[in-house]
Structure formats: structure tokens, C-alpha cells
């Protein structure tokens, strides 16, 4: 059974950097899967932030391209999200997830519980 | 960037009734389309991938159909636990990318 768990600060100051880590158990980040970050502002829908692969390949939402980076750490079996220059609009529940990929996506089939990150001074 | 438009935004139905949700894409997504269910305070749950394949453990009352730019999710007979928000999602193979629709809520009438 795959379990994902987000961790990091729940409060970030405006103009600061948001940094979250997702711990993966029950699967290896070095396989063929992609590792995803999704966020959900309070009362709103889901937004794909981006995804990373252990081959150092990543892809990001164009609306966040200039501020976001995702990295996969083979040594700790974790992956992380870095979002710079945050504003109140970045306040959201942040989810990490697994994109089950075997040359083709079989969907985001495992999710963390989510972590609320508030941007406020 | 592919934009997914879901309709209706809200559907009011009674248990036992049939629900049909629509997801329209701004351009062809082939069959790289998935559906998720989200209940309050919970993470999304994968229901359907590849437009029509049920994920592990998903009841047979959930059916996904469609290709190209128009997709549907049908729940044949609503159970109480089906009242939730549903999202469609497309996945581009290369360069990798994804986007979600705005969601459709099924509420108890």
C-alpha cells in the first residue's frame, strides 16, 4: 500500500518561499511513476502545480512556471515543492500525489492527506 | 494549455437517481482523461482513468465514456456516499502536463 505524507510549515510570510516535502512509503520514487503536486484554495477547485521524475525531469503549470520547482530525492524516497515570492493567493491545501505511469498515465492513484499552507504576515 | 469545462456546476438529485456529468476539452485530449471524487476534508480519489477504465475498488455504477473533446461520467443509481464533488483531469504525455476541470457538485435534493 502506497502512503504519501506532506510536511512543512503551515504559515509562510508574503514574499517568502513555501517549501513542502512529501514522504513516500510503499513505493520507490526511482520507478517509472511521476510525482505530483496539486493545490486547492479554500472553497475552490483543484489546480495542478507540476510534477517531477527521478531522472531530473520536471514540468510545471505555466501560470506558476517562474516561481516553482519540484525535485525528487532518491536517497530519502521523498519529493519536494518550492514556491517562491508567495502571496495570499497561494494560500491553499497542498496535496502530493503519485501519477501511476507505465509509458502511459493510469491516473493520480495515491494522494497525501493534504496540508493547509497559509500565506500571512 | 488545455482547458477543461465541466457541467453542470451543481446537480441536485435524490438517492437512486441517475447522474450524468460532462467534461469538455478545449482541444483533443485523446483518452488521457481521468475522473476523481472529492468529499469534504478529504483528498481526491481516482475513479476512472483512460476515459473509461474504473480504478481498483470503484463500484460498477460509475461509468466513464468519451474521446476527443467530450467526456461523461455517469453514476447509474446514486448512493448516499456518492454525494460529493467530481473533477475531470487531462494528462499530456510529452512534455508532461495536466489540468483539472472546475468540478461538478452532486448534492442531495
mmCIF file of C-alpha atoms in Angstrom:
data_model
loop_
_atom_site.group_PDB
_atom_site.id
_atom_site.type_symbol
_atom_site.label_atom_id
_atom_site.label_comp_id
_atom_site.label_asym_id
_atom_site.label_seq_id
_atom_site.Cartn_x
_atom_site.Cartn_y
_atom_site.Cartn_z
ATOM 1 C CA UNK A 1 0.000 0.000 0.000
ATOM 2 C CA UNK A 2 1.394 3.351 -1.038
ATOM 3 C CA UNK A 3 1.254 6.114 1.575
ATOM 4 C CA UNK A 4 2.167 9.734 0.912
ATOM 5 C CA UNK A 5 2.560 12.327 3.664
ATOM 6 C CA UNK A 6 3.111 16.061 3.256
ATOM 7 C CA UNK A 7 5.171 18.048 5.750
ATOM 8 C CA UNK A 8 6.429 21.586 6.121
ATOM 9 C CA UNK A 9 5.490 24.967 7.607
ATOM 10 C CA UNK A 10 1.808 25.766 7.732
ATOM 11 C CA UNK A 11 2.422 29.507 7.706
ATOM 12 C CA UNK A 12 4.600 31.454 5.263
ATOM 13 C CA UNK A 13 5.123 35.205 5.134
ATOM 14 C CA UNK A 14 4.272 37.182 1.997
ATOM 15 C CA UNK A 15 7.188 37.356 -0.465
ATOM 16 C CA UNK A 16 8.726 34.337 1.253
ATOM 17 C CA UNK A 17 9.315 30.813 -0.023
ATOM 18 C CA UNK A 18 6.992 27.883 0.517
ATOM 19 C CA UNK A 19 8.797 24.565 0.878
ATOM 20 C CA UNK A 20 6.973 21.254 1.333
ATOM 21 C CA UNK A 21 8.176 17.684 1.378
ATOM 22 C CA UNK A 22 6.255 14.534 0.552
ATOM 23 C CA UNK A 23 7.417 11.297 2.128
ATOM 24 C CA UNK A 24 6.656 8.187 0.077
ATOM 25 C CA UNK A 25 6.303 4.736 1.601
ATOM 26 C CA UNK A 26 5.250 1.529 -0.124
ATOM 27 C CA UNK A 27 6.771 2.591 -3.464
ATOM 28 C CA UNK A 28 10.131 3.797 -4.711
ATOM 29 C CA UNK A 29 10.497 7.253 -6.234
ATOM 30 C CA UNK A 30 13.058 5.744 -8.632
ATOM 31 C CA UNK A 31 10.471 3.800 -10.636
ATOM 32 C CA UNK A 32 8.583 4.908 -13.725
ATOM 33 C CA UNK A 33 5.998 6.952 -11.847
ATOM 34 C CA UNK A 34 5.803 10.733 -11.787
ATOM 35 C CA UNK A 35 5.395 12.648 -8.524
ATOM 36 C CA UNK A 36 2.773 15.361 -8.446
ATOM 37 C CA UNK A 37 1.843 18.480 -6.502
ATOM 38 C CA UNK A 38 -1.739 19.757 -6.603
ATOM 39 C CA UNK A 39 -3.268 22.589 -4.608
ATOM 40 C CA UNK A 40 -6.763 23.688 -3.669
ATOM 41 C CA UNK A 41 -7.537 27.198 -2.386
ATOM 42 C CA UNK A 42 -10.220 27.248 0.322
ATOM 43 C CA UNK A 43 -13.628 26.573 -1.224
ATOM 44 C CA UNK A 44 -12.234 26.267 -4.745
ATOM 45 C CA UNK A 45 -11.199 23.592 -7.229
ATOM 46 C CA UNK A 46 -8.038 21.616 -7.846
ATOM 47 C CA UNK A 47 -5.002 23.117 -9.556
ATOM 48 C CA UNK A 48 -2.139 21.034 -10.962
ATOM 49 C CA UNK A 49 1.120 22.672 -9.834
ATOM 50 C CA UNK A 50 3.579 20.373 -11.545
ATOM 51 C CA UNK A 51 5.332 17.043 -11.488
ATOM 52 C CA UNK A 52 8.792 15.597 -11.179
ATOM 53 C CA UNK A 53 10.633 12.408 -12.045
ATOM 54 C CA UNK A 54 13.771 10.848 -10.542
ATOM 55 C CA UNK A 55 15.520 11.401 -13.907
ATOM 56 C CA UNK A 56 15.625 15.128 -13.007
ATOM 57 C CA UNK A 57 12.826 15.863 -15.475
ATOM 58 C CA UNK A 58 10.014 18.140 -14.348
ATOM 59 C CA UNK A 59 7.073 20.014 -15.774
ATOM 60 C CA UNK A 60 5.110 22.917 -14.338
ATOM 61 C CA UNK A 61 1.848 24.774 -14.657
ATOM 62 C CA UNK A 62 2.571 27.708 -16.985
ATOM 63 C CA UNK A 63 0.896 30.094 -14.545
ATOM 64 C CA UNK A 64 3.470 29.175 -11.885
ATOM 65 C CA UNK A 65 6.447 28.369 -14.122
ATOM 66 C CA UNK A 66 8.629 31.240 -12.931
ATOM 67 C CA UNK A 67 8.167 30.535 -9.223
ATOM 68 C CA UNK A 68 8.004 26.779 -8.795
ATOM 69 C CA UNK A 69 10.388 23.852 -8.709
ATOM 70 C CA UNK A 70 9.872 20.178 -7.877
ATOM 71 C CA UNK A 71 12.665 17.791 -7.055
ATOM 72 C CA UNK A 72 12.809 14.056 -6.337
ATOM 73 C CA UNK A 73 15.273 12.757 -3.743
ATOM 74 C CA UNK A 74 16.244 9.146 -4.324
ATOM 75 C CA UNK A 75 18.251 8.934 -1.087
ATOM 76 C CA UNK A 76 15.283 9.744 1.159
ATOM 77 C CA UNK A 77 12.453 8.468 -1.070
ATOM 78 C CA UNK A 78 10.836 11.897 -0.909
ATOM 79 C CA UNK A 79 9.967 14.668 -3.297
ATOM 80 C CA UNK A 80 9.589 18.365 -2.614
ATOM 81 C CA UNK A 81 7.925 21.551 -3.758
ATOM 82 C CA UNK A 82 9.466 25.015 -3.698
ATOM 83 C CA UNK A 83 7.320 28.044 -4.483
ATOM 84 C CA UNK A 84 8.920 31.471 -4.283
ATOM 85 C CA UNK A 85 7.551 35.012 -3.882
ATOM 86 C CA UNK A 86 4.304 33.808 -2.320
ATOM 87 C CA UNK A 87 1.238 35.976 -1.847
ATOM 88 C CA UNK A 88 -2.130 35.473 -0.184
ATOM 89 C CA UNK A 89 -3.318 33.910 -3.451
ATOM 90 C CA UNK A 90 -1.024 30.948 -2.736
ATOM 91 C CA UNK A 91 -2.964 30.080 0.417
ATOM 92 C CA UNK A 92 -4.308 26.584 -0.211
ATOM 93 C CA UNK A 93 -4.350 22.958 0.806
ATOM 94 C CA UNK A 94 -1.346 21.383 -0.900
ATOM 95 C CA UNK A 95 -1.541 17.725 -1.910
ATOM 96 C CA UNK A 96 1.215 15.430 -3.070
ATOM 97 C CA UNK A 97 0.213 12.518 -5.290
ATOM 98 C CA UNK A 98 1.525 9.722 -7.484
ATOM 99 C CA UNK A 99 0.968 9.616 -11.225
ATOM 100 C CA UNK A 100 0.915 5.895 -11.956
ATOM 101 C CA UNK A 101 2.868 5.810 -15.205
ATOM 102 C CA UNK A 102 3.882 2.843 -17.365
ATOM 103 C CA UNK A 103 4.528 4.629 -20.641
ATOM 104 C CA UNK A 104 1.003 5.945 -20.187
ATOM 105 C CA UNK A 105 -0.749 7.578 -17.259
ATOM 106 C CA UNK A 106 -3.050 5.369 -15.231
ATOM 107 C CA UNK A 107 -4.179 8.349 -13.187
ATOM 108 C CA UNK A 108 -3.170 10.020 -9.956
ATOM 109 C CA UNK A 109 -3.882 6.938 -7.877
ATOM 110 C CA UNK A 110 -2.344 7.762 -4.495
ATOM 111 C CA UNK A 111 -2.676 11.005 -2.574
ATOM 112 C CA UNK A 112 -1.445 12.516 0.643
ATOM 113 C CA UNK A 113 -3.995 13.850 3.123
ATOM 114 C CA UNK A 114 -3.167 17.416 2.189
ATOM 115 C CA UNK A 115 -1.640 20.262 4.140
ATOM 116 C CA UNK A 116 -3.040 23.734 4.587
ATOM 117 C CA UNK A 117 -0.471 26.431 3.947
ATOM 118 C CA UNK A 118 -1.466 29.979 4.818
ATOM 119 C CA UNK A 119 0.386 32.995 3.483
ATOM 120 C CA UNK A 120 0.132 35.787 6.024
ATOM 121 C CA UNK A 121 2.309 38.198 7.953
ATOM 122 C CA UNK B 1 -2.747 24.699 -22.170
ATOM 123 C CA UNK B 2 -5.859 22.519 -22.400
ATOM 124 C CA UNK B 3 -8.880 23.934 -20.594
ATOM 125 C CA UNK B 4 -11.491 21.522 -19.239
ATOM 126 C CA UNK B 5 -15.042 22.806 -18.734
ATOM 127 C CA UNK B 6 -17.356 20.785 -16.516
ATOM 128 C CA UNK B 7 -21.130 20.973 -16.398
ATOM 129 C CA UNK B 8 -23.367 21.325 -14.612
ATOM 130 C CA UNK B 9 -21.687 23.122 -11.741
ATOM 131 C CA UNK B 10 -24.234 21.641 -9.336
ATOM 132 C CA UNK B 11 -26.665 18.757 -9.754
ATOM 133 C CA UNK B 12 -29.458 18.219 -7.234
ATOM 134 C CA UNK B 13 -30.678 14.635 -7.173
ATOM 135 C CA UNK B 14 -32.166 12.026 -4.864
ATOM 136 C CA UNK B 15 -30.627 8.683 -3.898
ATOM 137 C CA UNK B 16 -31.401 6.085 -6.552
ATOM 138 C CA UNK B 17 -31.454 8.596 -9.397
ATOM 139 C CA UNK B 18 -29.037 8.639 -12.336
ATOM 140 C CA UNK B 19 -26.358 11.341 -12.574
ATOM 141 C CA UNK B 20 -24.534 12.374 -15.718
ATOM 142 C CA UNK B 21 -21.640 14.822 -15.612
ATOM 143 C CA UNK B 22 -19.962 16.407 -18.631
ATOM 144 C CA UNK B 23 -16.371 17.419 -19.267
ATOM 145 C CA UNK B 24 -15.451 19.280 -22.450
ATOM 146 C CA UNK B 25 -11.873 19.975 -23.502
ATOM 147 C CA UNK B 26 -10.651 22.983 -25.473
ATOM 148 C CA UNK B 27 -8.682 20.613 -27.710
ATOM 149 C CA UNK B 28 -8.324 16.883 -28.217
ATOM 150 C CA UNK B 29 -7.036 15.010 -25.177
ATOM 151 C CA UNK B 30 -7.112 11.573 -26.798
ATOM 152 C CA UNK B 31 -8.195 9.251 -23.957
ATOM 153 C CA UNK B 32 -5.832 10.622 -21.314
ATOM 154 C CA UNK B 33 -8.747 11.620 -19.177
ATOM 155 C CA UNK B 34 -9.475 10.738 -15.572
ATOM 156 C CA UNK B 35 -12.276 11.390 -13.095
ATOM 157 C CA UNK B 36 -11.905 11.996 -9.358
ATOM 158 C CA UNK B 37 -14.331 12.169 -6.452
ATOM 159 C CA UNK B 38 -13.699 14.510 -3.524
ATOM 160 C CA UNK B 39 -15.585 14.653 -0.258
ATOM 161 C CA UNK B 40 -15.269 17.496 2.260
ATOM 162 C CA UNK B 41 -11.966 17.449 4.118
ATOM 163 C CA UNK B 42 -10.599 14.585 2.053
ATOM 164 C CA UNK B 43 -8.106 14.177 -0.747
ATOM 165 C CA UNK B 44 -9.443 13.402 -4.211
ATOM 166 C CA UNK B 45 -9.980 9.743 -5.057
ATOM 167 C CA UNK B 46 -9.293 8.341 -8.512
ATOM 168 C CA UNK B 47 -12.437 6.821 -10.039
ATOM 169 C CA UNK B 48 -11.777 6.477 -13.781
ATOM 170 C CA UNK B 49 -8.649 6.646 -15.950
ATOM 171 C CA UNK B 50 -8.126 6.268 -19.676
ATOM 172 C CA UNK B 51 -11.621 7.804 -20.038
ATOM 173 C CA UNK B 52 -13.472 4.577 -19.248
ATOM 174 C CA UNK B 53 -11.419 2.240 -17.011
ATOM 175 C CA UNK B 54 -12.506 2.004 -13.394
ATOM 176 C CA UNK B 55 -9.742 2.274 -10.800
ATOM 177 C CA UNK B 56 -9.292 -0.520 -8.282
ATOM 178 C CA UNK B 57 -12.272 -0.896 -5.965
ATOM 179 C CA UNK B 58 -14.568 1.549 -7.778
ATOM 180 C CA UNK B 59 -18.167 0.282 -7.936
ATOM 181 C CA UNK B 60 -19.629 -0.645 -11.315
ATOM 182 C CA UNK B 61 -22.318 2.053 -11.019
ATOM 183 C CA UNK B 62 -19.607 4.522 -12.126
ATOM 184 C CA UNK B 63 -19.117 4.625 -15.904
ATOM 185 C CA UNK B 64 -16.825 6.860 -17.919
ATOM 186 C CA UNK B 65 -17.255 7.434 -21.640
ATOM 187 C CA UNK B 66 -15.979 9.673 -24.371
ATOM 188 C CA UNK B 67 -12.997 10.563 -26.509
ATOM 189 C CA UNK B 68 -11.520 13.567 -28.244
ATOM 190 C CA UNK B 69 -13.007 16.610 -26.569
ATOM 191 C CA UNK B 70 -16.193 15.359 -24.896
ATOM 192 C CA UNK B 71 -16.342 13.036 -21.921
ATOM 193 C CA UNK B 72 -19.004 11.979 -19.451
ATOM 194 C CA UNK B 73 -19.189 10.328 -16.054
ATOM 195 C CA UNK B 74 -22.417 8.527 -15.249
ATOM 196 C CA UNK B 75 -23.489 7.191 -11.876
ATOM 197 C CA UNK B 76 -26.304 4.763 -12.625
ATOM 198 C CA UNK B 77 -28.058 4.855 -9.249
ATOM 199 C CA UNK B 78 -26.838 7.310 -6.623
ATOM 200 C CA UNK B 79 -25.891 6.007 -3.213
ATOM 201 C CA UNK B 80 -25.659 8.384 -0.268
ATOM 202 C CA UNK B 81 -21.859 8.195 -0.297
ATOM 203 C CA UNK B 82 -21.796 9.445 -3.915
ATOM 204 C CA UNK B 83 -22.867 12.973 -2.989
ATOM 205 C CA UNK B 84 -19.588 14.798 -3.472
ATOM 206 C CA UNK B 85 -17.633 16.945 -5.940
ATOM 207 C CA UNK B 86 -16.303 15.355 -9.132
ATOM 208 C CA UNK B 87 -13.366 16.576 -11.189
ATOM 209 C CA UNK B 88 -12.152 15.590 -14.615
ATOM 210 C CA UNK B 89 -8.445 15.771 -15.384
ATOM 211 C CA UNK B 90 -6.411 15.516 -18.571
ATOM 212 C CA UNK B 91 -2.827 14.394 -18.819
ATOM 213 C CA UNK B 92 -0.466 15.275 -21.664
ATOM 214 C CA UNK B 93 2.193 12.656 -22.250
ATOM 215 C CA UNK B 94 5.038 14.845 -23.537
ATOM 216 C CA UNK B 95 6.038 17.289 -22.371
ATOM 217 C CA UNK B 96 4.243 16.049 -19.280
ATOM 218 C CA UNK B 97 1.431 18.221 -18.069
ATOM 219 C CA UNK B 98 -2.050 18.103 -16.647
ATOM 220 C CA UNK B 99 -5.059 20.219 -15.780
ATOM 221 C CA UNK B 100 -8.326 19.796 -13.916
ATOM 222 C CA UNK B 101 -11.831 20.879 -14.712
ATOM 223 C CA UNK B 102 -13.613 23.258 -12.366
ATOM 224 C CA UNK B 103 -15.638 20.482 -10.726
ATOM 225 C CA UNK B 104 -19.282 19.403 -10.539
ATOM 226 C CA UNK B 105 -21.062 19.015 -7.238
ATOM 227 C CA UNK B 106 -23.771 16.416 -6.741
ATOM 228 C CA UNK B 107 -25.991 17.421 -3.831
ATOM 229 C CA UNK B 108 -28.911 15.711 -2.178
ATOM 230 C CA UNK B 109 -32.264 17.060 -3.354
#
